[in-house]
Tab-separated table of C-alpha atoms and ligand atoms in Angstrom:
chain	number	residue	atom	x	y	z
A	1	MET	CA	-3.456	-1.718	25.298
A	2	PRO	CA	-2.116	-0.484	21.966
A	3	TRP	CA	0.903	-2.260	20.453
A	4	SER	CA	4.108	-0.622	21.616
A	5	ARG	CA	6.684	0.572	19.105
A	6	ARG	CA	8.986	-2.104	20.500
A	7	ASP	CA	6.397	-4.847	19.749
A	8	LEU	CA	6.132	-3.593	16.210
A	9	LEU	CA	9.858	-3.364	15.663
A	10	LYS	CA	10.314	-6.836	17.092
A	11	ALA	CA	7.723	-8.152	14.687
A	12	GLY	CA	9.707	-6.722	11.795
A	13	LEU	CA	7.250	-3.959	11.068
A	14	GLY	CA	9.701	-1.071	11.343
A	15	VAL	CA	8.236	1.987	9.753
A	16	GLY	CA	5.168	-0.177	9.033
A	17	ALA	CA	4.083	0.871	12.515
A	18	SER	CA	2.371	3.723	10.751
A	19	LEU	CA	0.116	1.124	9.114
A	20	LEU	CA	-1.939	0.995	12.261
A	21	PHE	CA	-2.921	4.565	11.471
A	22	PRO	CA	-4.631	6.024	8.404
A	23	PRO	CA	-2.362	5.929	5.360
A	24	ALA	CA	-1.403	9.130	3.611
A	25	PRO	CA	-3.969	9.893	0.888
A	26	ALA	CA	-1.395	9.315	-1.866
A	27	LEU	CA	-0.869	5.755	-0.574
A	28	ALA	CA	-4.529	5.007	-0.001
A	29	ASP	CA	-4.735	2.618	-2.906
A	30	THR	CA	-1.550	0.673	-2.287
A	31	LEU	CA	-1.725	-2.643	-0.468
A	32	ILE	CA	-0.392	-2.709	3.073
A	33	ARG	CA	2.898	-4.595	3.189
A	34	ARG	CA	4.933	-6.328	5.877
A	35	THR	CA	8.593	-7.100	6.115
A	36	ILE	CA	9.986	-10.636	6.137
A	37	PRO	CA	12.213	-10.550	9.244
A	38	SER	CA	15.021	-12.731	7.843
A	39	THR	CA	15.693	-10.537	4.793
A	40	GLY	CA	13.804	-7.251	4.973
A	41	GLU	CA	11.932	-8.036	1.728
A	42	SER	CA	8.328	-6.840	1.939
A	43	LEU	CA	5.110	-8.588	0.938
A	44	PRO	CA	1.477	-7.468	0.670
A	45	VAL	CA	-0.449	-8.647	3.746
A	46	ILE	CA	-3.101	-10.540	1.778
A	47	GLY	CA	-2.278	-13.513	-0.427
A	48	ILE	CA	-4.270	-16.381	-1.953
A	49	GLY	CA	-4.768	-19.919	-0.633
A	50	THR	CA	-5.387	-22.692	-3.162
A	51	ALA	CA	-6.681	-25.593	-1.052
A	52	ARG	CA	-9.992	-27.147	-2.088
A	53	ARG	CA	-11.168	-24.834	-4.924
A	54	TYR	CA	-8.027	-25.440	-6.995
A	55	GLU	CA	-7.840	-29.135	-6.150
A	56	GLN	CA	-10.129	-30.713	-8.733
A	57	VAL	CA	-9.831	-28.525	-11.784
A	58	THR	CA	-10.074	-30.350	-15.097
A	59	THR	CA	-12.183	-28.250	-17.471
A	60	GLU	CA	-11.692	-24.804	-19.008
A	61	ALA	CA	-14.931	-23.704	-17.334
A	62	GLU	CA	-13.317	-24.513	-13.963
A	63	ARG	CA	-10.008	-22.865	-14.876
A	64	SER	CA	-11.447	-19.673	-16.255
A	65	PRO	CA	-12.420	-17.941	-12.964
A	66	LEU	CA	-9.078	-18.959	-11.450
A	67	ARG	CA	-7.219	-17.378	-14.380
A	68	GLU	CA	-9.195	-14.181	-13.789
A	69	VAL	CA	-8.390	-14.307	-10.054
A	70	LEU	CA	-4.656	-14.597	-10.748
A	71	ARG	CA	-4.733	-11.927	-13.460
A	72	GLN	CA	-6.490	-9.413	-11.213
A	73	PHE	CA	-4.347	-10.420	-8.242
A	74	LYS	CA	-1.170	-9.505	-10.115
A	75	GLU	CA	-2.721	-6.362	-11.551
A	76	THR	CA	-3.715	-5.143	-8.091
A	77	GLY	CA	-0.240	-5.713	-6.691
A	78	GLY	CA	-0.875	-9.069	-4.975
A	79	ARG	CA	2.121	-11.409	-4.665
A	80	VAL	CA	1.744	-14.406	-2.343
A	81	ILE	CA	0.116	-17.614	-3.598
A	82	ASP	CA	0.106	-20.605	-1.269
A	83	THR	CA	-0.269	-24.135	-2.587
A	84	ALA	CA	0.862	-27.697	-1.791
A	85	PRO	CA	1.620	-30.963	-3.590
A	86	SER	CA	-1.222	-32.575	-1.639
A	87	TYR	CA	-3.844	-30.149	-3.035
A	88	GLY	CA	-4.797	-32.301	-6.047
A	89	THR	CA	-4.484	-30.222	-9.219
A	90	ALA	CA	-3.615	-26.956	-7.409
A	91	GLU	CA	0.138	-26.779	-8.100
A	92	THR	CA	-0.418	-27.693	-11.759
A	93	VAL	CA	-3.217	-25.172	-12.191
A	94	VAL	CA	-1.173	-22.392	-10.574
A	95	GLY	CA	1.911	-23.294	-12.635
A	96	ASP	CA	-0.036	-23.396	-15.913
A	97	LEU	CA	-1.962	-20.169	-15.337
A	98	VAL	CA	1.060	-18.238	-14.084
A	99	ALA	CA	3.040	-19.336	-17.165
A	100	GLU	CA	0.137	-18.498	-19.455
A	101	LEU	CA	-0.325	-15.043	-17.904
A	102	LYS	CA	3.465	-14.525	-17.804
A	103	ILE	CA	3.334	-13.224	-14.249
A	104	ARG	CA	5.874	-15.461	-12.491
A	105	GLU	CA	8.324	-12.637	-11.833
A	106	SER	CA	5.872	-10.561	-9.831
A	107	LEU	CA	4.646	-13.412	-7.621
A	108	PHE	CA	5.837	-14.994	-4.398
A	109	ILE	CA	4.988	-18.690	-4.727
A	110	ALA	CA	4.835	-20.772	-1.572
A	111	THR	CA	4.390	-24.521	-1.564
A	112	LYS	CA	4.998	-27.347	0.904
A	113	LEU	CA	6.834	-30.591	1.379
A	114	GLY	CA	4.692	-33.291	2.929
A	115	VAL	CA	6.207	-36.772	2.851
A	116	ARG	CA	8.449	-38.939	5.028
A	117	GLY	CA	11.990	-39.881	4.013
A	118	ARG	CA	14.789	-38.034	2.232
A	119	ASP	CA	14.365	-39.621	-1.203
A	120	ALA	CA	10.592	-39.249	-1.206
A	121	GLY	CA	11.077	-35.608	-0.177
A	122	ILE	CA	13.445	-34.930	-3.073
A	123	GLU	CA	11.045	-36.623	-5.480
A	124	GLN	CA	8.194	-34.448	-4.261
A	125	LEU	CA	10.292	-31.291	-4.526
A	126	GLU	CA	11.241	-32.084	-8.132
A	127	GLN	CA	7.584	-32.680	-8.888
A	128	SER	CA	6.606	-29.284	-7.384
A	129	PHE	CA	9.177	-27.488	-9.538
A	130	LYS	CA	7.807	-29.242	-12.645
A	131	ARG	CA	4.185	-28.555	-11.800
A	132	LEU	CA	4.827	-24.933	-10.876
A	133	ARG	CA	6.955	-24.518	-14.025
A	134	THR	CA	9.577	-22.380	-12.346
A	135	PRO	CA	13.325	-22.748	-11.694
A	136	LYS	CA	12.998	-21.107	-8.279
A	137	ILE	CA	10.314	-21.390	-5.602
A	138	ASP	CA	10.033	-18.553	-3.117
A	139	LEU	CA	9.064	-20.563	-0.043
A	140	ILE	CA	8.805	-24.264	0.711
A	141	ALA	CA	7.574	-25.288	4.141
A	142	VAL	CA	7.434	-28.691	5.801
A	143	HIS	CA	3.720	-29.498	5.694
A	144	ASN	CA	2.175	-30.317	9.052
A	145	LEU	CA	5.528	-31.291	10.592
A	146	GLN	CA	5.954	-34.437	8.502
A	147	ASP	CA	9.484	-35.751	9.071
A	148	THR	CA	10.554	-32.217	9.944
A	149	GLN	CA	14.300	-32.666	10.572
A	150	THR	CA	14.921	-34.727	7.433
A	151	GLN	CA	12.926	-32.423	5.173
A	152	LEU	CA	14.290	-29.195	6.650
A	153	SER	CA	17.794	-30.438	6.020
A	154	THR	CA	16.984	-31.053	2.328
A	155	LEU	CA	15.205	-27.701	2.049
A	156	ARG	CA	18.239	-25.917	3.468
A	157	GLN	CA	20.516	-27.604	0.943
A	158	TRP	CA	18.213	-26.541	-1.876
A	159	LYS	CA	18.075	-23.031	-0.462
A	160	GLN	CA	21.856	-22.906	-0.444
A	161	ALA	CA	21.887	-24.128	-4.035
A	162	GLY	CA	19.600	-21.206	-4.951
A	163	ARG	CA	16.476	-23.168	-5.882
A	164	ILE	CA	14.433	-22.064	-2.869
A	165	ARG	CA	14.449	-18.583	-1.324
A	166	TYR	CA	12.857	-19.253	2.068
A	167	VAL	CA	12.130	-22.316	4.239
A	168	GLY	CA	9.535	-22.905	6.912
A	169	ILE	CA	7.038	-25.188	8.636
A	170	THR	CA	3.240	-25.305	8.694
A	171	THR	CA	0.426	-26.629	10.806
A	172	SER	CA	-3.299	-26.134	11.179
A	173	PHE	CA	-3.739	-28.499	14.119
A	174	GLU	CA	-3.734	-27.432	17.736
A	175	ARG	CA	-2.468	-30.877	18.744
A	176	GLN	CA	0.770	-30.052	16.898
A	177	TYR	CA	1.317	-26.676	18.564
A	178	GLN	CA	3.733	-27.975	21.191
A	179	GLU	CA	5.991	-29.663	18.648
A	180	PHE	CA	5.563	-26.634	16.390
A	181	GLU	CA	6.828	-24.302	19.122
A	182	GLN	CA	9.755	-26.634	19.899
A	183	THR	CA	10.708	-26.583	16.219
A	184	MET	CA	10.445	-22.790	16.121
A	185	ARG	CA	12.851	-22.583	19.066
A	186	ALA	CA	15.299	-25.180	17.764
A	187	GLU	CA	15.518	-24.412	14.041
A	188	ALA	CA	16.414	-21.378	11.955
A	189	LEU	CA	13.229	-20.701	9.973
A	190	ASP	CA	12.245	-17.912	7.614
A	191	PHE	CA	8.507	-18.569	7.944
A	192	ILE	CA	5.866	-20.417	9.852
A	193	GLN	CA	2.325	-20.946	8.597
A	194	VAL	CA	-0.382	-21.523	11.187
A	195	ASP	CA	-4.169	-21.386	11.572
A	196	TYR	CA	-5.482	-18.207	13.168
A	197	ALA	CA	-8.910	-16.611	12.850
A	198	LEU	CA	-11.212	-14.318	14.792
A	199	ASP	CA	-12.933	-17.367	16.310
A	200	ASN	CA	-9.739	-19.477	16.522
A	201	ARG	CA	-7.260	-17.350	18.423
A	202	LYS	CA	-5.055	-19.942	20.125
A	203	ALA	CA	-2.040	-19.318	17.902
A	204	GLY	CA	-2.139	-15.716	19.132
A	205	GLN	CA	-1.321	-16.804	22.675
A	206	ARG	CA	2.148	-18.290	22.192
A	207	ILE	CA	2.986	-19.053	18.579
A	208	LEU	CA	2.645	-15.559	17.113
A	209	PRO	CA	4.578	-13.861	19.958
A	210	LEU	CA	7.265	-16.549	19.674
A	211	ALA	CA	7.545	-15.892	15.924
A	212	ALA	CA	7.992	-12.172	16.628
A	213	ASP	CA	10.631	-12.958	19.259
A	214	ARG	CA	12.525	-15.326	16.980
A	215	GLY	CA	12.287	-13.075	13.906
A	216	ILE	CA	10.216	-15.566	11.897
A	217	GLY	CA	7.745	-14.428	9.232
A	218	VAL	CA	4.140	-15.594	9.715
A	219	MET	CA	1.613	-16.732	7.141
A	220	ILE	CA	-1.916	-17.423	8.345
A	221	ASN	CA	-3.959	-20.322	6.991
A	222	LEU	CA	-7.697	-20.890	7.458
A	223	PRO	CA	-8.348	-17.156	8.070
A	224	PHE	CA	-12.105	-17.750	7.683
A	225	GLY	CA	-12.020	-21.137	9.423
A	226	ARG	CA	-12.884	-22.710	6.034
A	227	GLY	CA	-15.918	-20.431	5.808
A	228	ARG	CA	-17.080	-21.141	9.387
A	229	LEU	CA	-16.921	-17.421	10.255
A	230	PHE	CA	-19.278	-16.460	7.429
A	231	ALA	CA	-21.790	-19.011	8.705
A	232	ALA	CA	-21.517	-17.529	12.209
A	233	VAL	CA	-22.529	-14.032	11.045
A	234	GLN	CA	-25.037	-15.060	8.388
A	235	GLY	CA	-27.920	-12.589	8.222
A	236	LYS	CA	-26.111	-10.131	10.518
A	237	SER	CA	-25.018	-6.624	9.521
A	238	LEU	CA	-21.519	-5.327	10.088
A	239	PRO	CA	-21.371	-3.188	13.229
A	240	PRO	CA	-21.257	0.538	12.408
A	241	TRP	CA	-17.883	0.864	14.174
A	242	ALA	CA	-16.277	-1.332	11.460
A	243	SER	CA	-16.050	1.853	9.381
A	244	GLU	CA	-13.579	3.210	11.954
A	245	PHE	CA	-10.990	0.870	10.425
A	246	ASP	CA	-12.180	1.178	6.831
A	247	CYS	CA	-13.918	-2.190	6.782
A	248	GLY	CA	-16.688	-2.712	4.239
A	249	SER	CA	-17.516	-6.429	4.473
A	250	TRP	CA	-17.415	-9.390	6.819
A	251	ALA	CA	-14.456	-10.852	4.872
A	252	GLN	CA	-12.514	-7.637	5.518
A	253	PHE	CA	-13.590	-7.681	9.157
A	254	PHE	CA	-12.138	-11.191	9.596
A	255	LEU	CA	-8.970	-10.444	7.609
A	256	LYS	CA	-8.264	-7.064	9.211
A	257	TYR	CA	-8.412	-8.753	12.600
A	258	ILE	CA	-5.650	-11.135	11.490
A	259	ILE	CA	-3.365	-8.713	9.710
A	260	SER	CA	-3.553	-6.177	12.528
A	261	HIS	CA	-1.634	-8.633	14.702
A	262	PRO	CA	1.901	-7.223	14.615
A	263	ALA	CA	3.568	-10.623	14.139
A	264	VAL	CA	1.570	-11.479	10.995
A	265	THR	CA	3.285	-11.091	7.637
A	266	CYS	CA	0.499	-12.328	5.366
A	267	ALA	CA	-2.942	-13.990	5.509
A	268	LEU	CA	-3.942	-16.609	2.938
A	269	PRO	CA	-7.701	-16.664	2.334
A	270	GLY	CA	-8.861	-19.422	-0.027
A	271	THR	CA	-9.768	-17.308	-3.071
A	272	ALA	CA	-11.217	-18.759	-6.254
A	273	LYS	CA	-13.731	-16.108	-7.365
A	274	PRO	CA	-12.822	-12.668	-8.783
A	275	GLU	CA	-15.419	-10.943	-6.568
A	276	TYR	CA	-13.895	-12.551	-3.481
A	277	LEU	CA	-10.436	-11.452	-4.611
A	278	VAL	CA	-11.518	-7.806	-4.793
A	279	ASP	CA	-13.200	-8.106	-1.403
A	280	ASN	CA	-10.243	-9.835	0.281
A	281	LEU	CA	-7.623	-7.467	-1.128
A	282	GLY	CA	-9.745	-4.630	0.237
A	283	ALA	CA	-8.634	-5.764	3.686
A	284	ALA	CA	-5.089	-4.711	2.752
A	285	ARG	CA	-6.128	-1.083	2.379
A	286	GLY	CA	-6.903	1.733	4.771
A	287	ARG	CA	-6.758	1.655	8.542
A	288	LEU	CA	-6.399	-1.460	10.661
A	289	PRO	CA	-8.015	-2.055	14.042
A	290	ASN	CA	-5.917	-1.159	17.081
A	291	ALA	CA	-5.656	-3.435	20.134
A	292	GLU	CA	-8.788	-1.985	21.743
A	293	MET	CA	-10.795	-2.453	18.576
A	294	ARG	CA	-9.472	-6.003	18.205
A	295	ALA	CA	-10.797	-6.823	21.664
A	296	ARG	CA	-14.181	-5.439	20.603
A	297	MET	CA	-14.135	-7.646	17.489
A	298	GLU	CA	-13.390	-10.682	19.675
A	299	ARG	CA	-16.315	-9.848	21.979
A	300	LEU	CA	-18.607	-9.548	18.985
A	301	ILE	CA	-17.685	-12.934	17.517
A	302	ASP	CA	-17.781	-14.610	20.931
A	303	SER	CA	-21.375	-13.411	21.331
A	304	VAL	CA	-22.798	-14.801	18.081
B	1	LIG	N1	-1.448	-26.988	7.266
B	1	LIG	C1	-1.448	-26.197	6.224
B	1	LIG	O1	-0.386	-25.916	5.701
B	1	LIG	C2	-2.734	-25.612	5.721
B	1	LIG	C3	-3.941	-26.104	6.201
B	1	LIG	C4	-5.104	-25.531	5.736
B	1	LIG	C5	-5.059	-24.486	4.788
B	1	LIG	N2	-3.863	-24.047	4.327
B	1	LIG	C6	-3.801	-22.900	3.377
B	1	LIG	O2	-4.672	-21.871	3.853
B	1	LIG	C7	-5.561	-21.479	2.813
B	1	LIG	C8	-6.892	-21.013	3.367
B	1	LIG	O3	-7.643	-22.097	3.878
B	1	LIG	P1	-9.034	-22.538	3.223
B	1	LIG	O4	-9.050	-22.076	1.814
B	1	LIG	O5	-9.221	-23.986	3.482
B	1	LIG	O6	-10.092	-21.789	4.138
B	1	LIG	P2	-10.449	-20.234	4.418
B	1	LIG	O7	-9.586	-19.335	3.634
B	1	LIG	O8	-10.510	-20.073	5.896
B	1	LIG	O9	-11.940	-20.157	3.890
B	1	LIG	C9	-12.244	-20.367	2.541
B	1	LIG	C10	-13.747	-20.191	2.384
B	1	LIG	O10	-14.075	-18.801	2.459
B	1	LIG	C11	-14.879	-18.445	1.369
B	1	LIG	N3	-14.516	-17.074	0.955
B	1	LIG	C12	-13.294	-16.622	0.539
B	1	LIG	N4	-13.343	-15.295	0.342
B	1	LIG	C13	-14.615	-14.904	0.617
B	1	LIG	C14	-15.278	-13.642	0.601
B	1	LIG	N5	-14.648	-12.514	0.261
B	1	LIG	N6	-16.611	-13.610	0.959
B	1	LIG	C15	-17.262	-14.731	1.291
B	1	LIG	N7	-16.676	-15.950	1.346
B	1	LIG	C16	-15.363	-16.031	1.007
B	1	LIG	C17	-14.607	-19.461	0.272
B	1	LIG	O11	-15.780	-19.564	-0.475
B	1	LIG	P3	-15.985	-20.523	-1.754
B	1	LIG	O12	-16.003	-21.903	-1.186
B	1	LIG	O13	-17.299	-20.076	-2.297
B	1	LIG	O14	-14.826	-20.294	-2.675
B	1	LIG	C18	-14.285	-20.710	1.072
B	1	LIG	O15	-15.449	-21.443	1.360
B	1	LIG	C19	-5.666	-22.730	1.957
B	1	LIG	O16	-6.196	-22.427	0.677
B	1	LIG	C20	-4.253	-23.232	1.963
B	1	LIG	O17	-3.489	-22.514	1.010
B	1	LIG	C21	-2.691	-24.585	4.785
């Protein structure tokens, strides 16, 4: 069944409902955007994740492709970069490159808070601000529900003081879903971040609808299941019907599945190569699969 207008409005899509249909030719090259329910600000539906490939960067040879990724990302209209203090060198690399490229103003930087205890939380926050070299961080989310109440209370104080724009929570573990849902019901959150992929659809059953109901923005981590989806389709051609939603690669197939869910604000594919950036941002253009097509995509992946 296609998404109803009510579903879309509830998910904060508003006029973005038209995104499920072909864009007007004049807009064909702009990235699809979604609205953050708590403020109405809009973001492009594809961002960049910095786990793993940004974690152990020490040489210029390792930094160079990442600089090019961030440069092209900004140039193409990309905004959301997701990182975390626990990702080794990632926050430092992002902070240094963003400062060097002078692109802070155009980006939406999201990081996390992942320690227990109020003082340790404050120490980690100060460290993130230093590493990211910015006076204001767009979103900080409690990482994997570590000491959620304590850390959310600090994050809210910092939000009130103007140092943070949005607060949220993250998980990528199904065993945390119950507590995650309870937190979504009990707390006022701007964003959640959760794992969701064509072959990992559990968050779509309760968490994404709950986010739409509660007016919470949704970022998606592990959109390729850490590359697992590419392994599943290795050696296989895209089905011809992928062209019906302007999909030219497997990466776009996997990402368009995610961003066509009406509750999703933004997907965060781990992106460390310029050619992957171009490919992944391509998912934020053109038509998106409707509900019927999404079911077909699920059947395809379930059969491989
Ligand atoms: N609990 C949490 O808060 C949490 C947990 C996990 C992840 N995250 C966030 O979610 C982000 C995404 O997760 P992830 O990076 O671990 O996994 P992912 O995005 O599911 O997959 C990344 C893998 O996909 C490959 N890839 C990316 N674009 C591609 C393309 N166009 N074509 C072919 N292969 C492509 C990468 O290849 P290469 O290896 O060759 O670069 C990498 O191996 C993280 O970076 C992080 O920001 C948050």
